[in-house]
Structure formats: C-alpha cells, structure tokens
C-alpha cells in the first residue's frame, strides 16, 4: 500500500527529513506523483506504536523524536503523576521534558539545514556546468560570441 510521506512518517515514527534522505539514497521503495512522494508500506497492519525491541532489531526504523505537540494520553499521564508530586517538582519535570523535546527539534532542524546547504552547493555546481556548456555551444555555433565573464557568475 502506498502512503504519503507525512502519513508514513507518523505511522512508523520516522521523521520526514529521514524519509527524504532515504529516498535520495534510494534505500526505500518510493514513487513520485504530481510532485508528491509516496512510500510503499510493506506492513499495512503495523500500528503506530513501535516498541524499543522493534527499533533495536530493525535498524531502518529510527527512534521517534518527540515533538512539542503531545497527545492527550501523555498529558493525562503527566497530570496523574503531578497529583502525587509537589507542584514545583512536577513543573521542573515537565520543564525538563520540554527542554529535551525542544533540543531534539533543534537537532532535526540543524540536520535539515546541513542537507539544504549541500543541495544548494550541488545546484550551484550544476548551474556553473550548464552555463559553461551553454557558453561552449554558443562559441561553437557563433565564434564571435564572448559569453559571460566569470565576474558575472557570482553566486
């Protein structure tokens, strides 16, 4: 069954950026339709929960990174624990959890930035190659053509 990136990401607890890296490396079966990626789900009966044992035995499934959005069951659990603790202790524990989630989100964004910088570098190289080839072909067809100078190609 083919799933959109976001749905596959939520179902298998894998970030979208990780899925995009796997697509780029061709480590995952995918297809592109109308500019949208779909990933083949080999286990359509899999649930959205993944155990630690499954993650350890299956290296292709990354551990889920918690986001700043928490589901209602986690909030309920936090409130139930907070009833037995002092308000300050509960607040400190929740603050620590929030800091961890925020740090993980920042780390993922930093990975995305690195990936985008690499893509920009690749695109700049491609532009230079294509412009060089264009200039070569123009000079071949029209020997008087001078083309762009290197100073005009400042990216």
mmCIF file of C-alpha atoms in Angstrom:
data_model
loop_
_atom_site.group_PDB
_atom_site.id
_atom_site.type_symbol
_atom_site.label_atom_id
_atom_site.label_comp_id
_atom_site.label_asym_id
_atom_site.label_seq_id
_atom_site.Cartn_x
_atom_site.Cartn_y
_atom_site.Cartn_z
ATOM 1 C CA UNK A 1 0.000 0.000 0.000
ATOM 2 C CA UNK A 2 1.405 3.419 -0.998
ATOM 3 C CA UNK A 3 1.353 6.120 1.703
ATOM 4 C CA UNK A 4 2.153 9.842 1.506
ATOM 5 C CA UNK A 5 5.334 10.914 3.325
ATOM 6 C CA UNK A 6 3.535 12.520 6.265
ATOM 7 C CA UNK A 7 1.280 9.523 6.873
ATOM 8 C CA UNK A 8 4.171 7.049 6.604
ATOM 9 C CA UNK A 9 6.209 9.251 8.934
ATOM 10 C CA UNK A 10 3.521 9.278 11.618
ATOM 11 C CA UNK A 11 2.715 5.591 11.256
ATOM 12 C CA UNK A 12 6.315 4.395 11.544
ATOM 13 C CA UNK A 13 7.589 7.170 13.857
ATOM 14 C CA UNK A 14 10.258 8.330 11.386
ATOM 15 C CA UNK A 15 10.906 11.979 10.611
ATOM 16 C CA UNK A 16 10.078 13.311 7.156
ATOM 17 C CA UNK A 17 13.657 14.508 6.707
ATOM 18 C CA UNK A 18 14.894 10.959 7.372
ATOM 19 C CA UNK A 19 12.463 9.632 4.780
ATOM 20 C CA UNK A 20 13.683 12.201 2.255
ATOM 21 C CA UNK A 21 17.301 11.146 2.922
ATOM 22 C CA UNK A 22 16.312 7.508 2.375
ATOM 23 C CA UNK A 23 14.560 8.439 -0.868
ATOM 24 C CA UNK A 24 17.636 10.356 -2.049
ATOM 25 C CA UNK A 25 19.853 7.382 -1.181
ATOM 26 C CA UNK A 26 17.291 5.035 -2.792
ATOM 27 C CA UNK A 27 17.151 2.976 0.428
ATOM 28 C CA UNK A 28 13.356 2.878 0.405
ATOM 29 C CA UNK A 29 10.766 1.989 -2.234
ATOM 30 C CA UNK A 30 9.018 5.175 -3.381
ATOM 31 C CA UNK A 31 7.241 6.817 -6.267
ATOM 32 C CA UNK A 32 6.706 10.432 -7.271
ATOM 33 C CA UNK A 33 3.266 11.524 -8.474
ATOM 34 C CA UNK A 34 2.427 15.137 -9.282
ATOM 35 C CA UNK A 35 5.396 16.352 -7.231
ATOM 36 C CA UNK A 36 4.349 14.324 -4.177
ATOM 37 C CA UNK A 37 6.306 11.364 -2.782
ATOM 38 C CA UNK A 38 4.599 8.117 -1.819
ATOM 39 C CA UNK A 39 6.349 5.338 0.094
ATOM 40 C CA UNK A 40 5.435 1.685 -0.159
ATOM 41 C CA UNK A 41 4.269 0.381 3.212
ATOM 42 C CA UNK A 42 5.337 -3.246 3.406
ATOM 43 C CA UNK A 43 3.356 -3.808 6.615
ATOM 44 C CA UNK A 44 -0.094 -2.228 6.250
ATOM 45 C CA UNK A 45 -1.223 -3.835 9.535
ATOM 46 C CA UNK A 46 1.525 -2.161 11.581
ATOM 47 C CA UNK A 47 0.298 0.059 14.346
ATOM 48 C CA UNK A 48 1.587 3.490 15.152
ATOM 49 C CA UNK A 49 3.362 2.280 18.288
ATOM 50 C CA UNK A 50 6.840 0.868 17.963
ATOM 51 C CA UNK A 51 8.497 -0.965 20.813
ATOM 52 C CA UNK A 52 12.105 -0.489 21.833
ATOM 53 C CA UNK A 53 12.812 -4.102 20.855
ATOM 54 C CA UNK A 54 11.470 -3.458 17.330
ATOM 55 C CA UNK A 55 13.647 -0.377 16.944
ATOM 56 C CA UNK A 56 16.732 -2.229 18.123
ATOM 57 C CA UNK A 57 16.125 -5.251 15.878
ATOM 58 C CA UNK A 58 15.205 -3.162 12.814
ATOM 59 C CA UNK A 59 17.898 -0.563 12.065
ATOM 60 C CA UNK A 60 15.828 1.002 9.285
ATOM 61 C CA UNK A 61 13.277 2.255 11.805
ATOM 62 C CA UNK A 62 14.561 5.300 13.633
ATOM 63 C CA UNK A 63 13.529 6.106 17.166
ATOM 64 C CA UNK A 64 10.678 8.583 17.215
ATOM 65 C CA UNK A 65 11.688 12.089 18.126
ATOM 66 C CA UNK A 66 9.040 13.652 20.292
ATOM 67 C CA UNK A 67 7.677 16.922 19.056
ATOM 68 C CA UNK A 68 6.418 19.888 21.003
ATOM 69 C CA UNK A 69 2.892 18.603 20.360
ATOM 70 C CA UNK A 70 1.979 15.898 22.848
ATOM 71 C CA UNK A 71 -1.022 13.649 22.638
ATOM 72 C CA UNK A 72 -3.776 13.718 25.243
ATOM 73 C CA UNK A 73 -2.724 10.437 26.872
ATOM 74 C CA UNK A 74 0.731 11.820 27.678
ATOM 75 C CA UNK A 75 -0.822 14.957 29.158
ATOM 76 C CA UNK A 76 -3.244 12.875 31.248
ATOM 77 C CA UNK A 77 -0.379 10.734 32.495
ATOM 78 C CA UNK A 78 1.600 13.837 33.437
ATOM 79 C CA UNK A 79 -1.376 15.227 35.375
ATOM 80 C CA UNK A 80 -1.882 11.941 37.206
ATOM 81 C CA UNK A 81 1.787 11.849 38.219
ATOM 82 C CA UNK A 82 1.631 15.505 39.219
ATOM 83 C CA UNK A 83 -1.143 14.781 41.736
ATOM 84 C CA UNK A 84 1.290 12.721 43.801
ATOM 85 C CA UNK A 85 4.132 15.247 43.495
ATOM 86 C CA UNK A 86 4.538 18.796 44.584
ATOM 87 C CA UNK A 87 3.701 21.428 42.005
ATOM 88 C CA UNK A 88 7.314 22.591 41.778
ATOM 89 C CA UNK A 89 8.644 19.060 41.258
ATOM 90 C CA UNK A 90 6.062 18.388 38.568
ATOM 91 C CA UNK A 91 6.790 21.706 36.869
ATOM 92 C CA UNK A 92 10.536 21.017 36.911
ATOM 93 C CA UNK A 93 9.991 17.544 35.457
ATOM 94 C CA UNK A 94 7.731 18.913 32.709
ATOM 95 C CA UNK A 95 10.222 21.694 32.002
ATOM 96 C CA UNK A 96 12.993 19.114 31.640
ATOM 97 C CA UNK A 97 10.848 17.080 29.238
ATOM 98 C CA UNK A 98 10.066 20.209 27.247
ATOM 99 C CA UNK A 99 13.765 21.104 27.041
ATOM 100 C CA UNK A 100 14.575 17.614 25.748
ATOM 101 C CA UNK A 101 11.864 17.819 23.098
ATOM 102 C CA UNK A 102 12.997 21.303 22.071
ATOM 103 C CA UNK A 103 16.629 20.145 21.827
ATOM 104 C CA UNK A 104 15.607 17.231 19.620
ATOM 105 C CA UNK A 105 13.572 19.510 17.350
ATOM 106 C CA UNK A 106 16.536 21.882 17.067
ATOM 107 C CA UNK A 107 18.839 18.990 16.212
ATOM 108 C CA UNK A 108 16.474 17.848 13.451
ATOM 109 C CA UNK A 109 16.298 21.397 12.056
ATOM 110 C CA UNK A 110 20.100 21.615 12.083
ATOM 111 C CA UNK A 111 20.235 18.365 10.096
ATOM 112 C CA UNK A 112 17.763 19.831 7.613
ATOM 113 C CA UNK A 113 19.888 22.981 7.293
ATOM 114 C CA UNK A 114 23.009 20.908 6.563
ATOM 115 C CA UNK A 115 21.102 18.894 3.966
ATOM 116 C CA UNK A 116 19.769 22.065 2.318
ATOM 117 C CA UNK A 117 23.238 23.645 2.259
ATOM 118 C CA UNK A 118 24.574 20.554 0.500
ATOM 119 C CA UNK A 119 21.731 20.762 -2.006
ATOM 120 C CA UNK A 120 22.464 24.456 -2.642
ATOM 121 C CA UNK A 121 26.115 23.624 -3.282
ATOM 122 C CA UNK A 122 25.103 20.897 -5.724
ATOM 123 C CA UNK A 123 22.722 23.260 -7.525
ATOM 124 C CA UNK A 124 25.374 25.982 -7.796
ATOM 125 C CA UNK A 125 27.763 23.455 -9.314
ATOM 126 C CA UNK A 126 25.093 22.340 -11.767
ATOM 127 C CA UNK A 127 24.389 25.960 -12.780
ATOM 128 C CA UNK A 128 28.091 26.568 -13.426
ATOM 129 C CA UNK A 129 28.381 23.399 -15.512
ATOM 130 C CA UNK A 130 25.277 24.229 -17.542
ATOM 131 C CA UNK A 131 26.343 27.821 -18.130
ATOM 132 C CA UNK A 132 29.800 26.654 -19.148
ATOM 133 C CA UNK A 133 28.290 24.150 -21.584
ATOM 134 C CA UNK A 134 25.927 26.821 -22.913
ATOM 135 C CA UNK A 135 28.839 29.191 -23.472
ATOM 136 C CA UNK A 136 30.854 26.443 -25.201
ATOM 137 C CA UNK A 137 27.980 25.623 -27.549
ATOM 138 C CA UNK A 138 27.358 29.290 -28.335
ATOM 139 C CA UNK A 139 31.032 29.810 -29.150
ATOM 140 C CA UNK A 140 30.999 26.728 -31.342
ATOM 141 C CA UNK A 141 27.937 27.962 -33.268
ATOM 142 C CA UNK A 142 28.970 31.626 -33.266
ATOM 143 C CA UNK A 143 32.746 32.151 -32.974
ATOM 144 C CA UNK A 144 32.244 35.882 -32.265
ATOM 145 C CA UNK A 145 30.184 35.130 -29.118
ATOM 146 C CA UNK A 146 32.071 36.073 -25.957
ATOM 147 C CA UNK A 147 29.540 34.952 -23.342
ATOM 148 C CA UNK A 148 29.539 35.853 -19.691
ATOM 149 C CA UNK A 149 32.672 36.708 -17.801
ATOM 150 C CA UNK A 150 33.422 34.881 -14.558
ATOM 151 C CA UNK A 151 32.650 38.008 -12.556
ATOM 152 C CA UNK A 152 29.020 37.896 -13.779
ATOM 153 C CA UNK A 153 28.654 34.372 -12.417
ATOM 154 C CA UNK A 154 28.993 35.414 -8.783
ATOM 155 C CA UNK A 155 26.654 33.318 -6.671
#
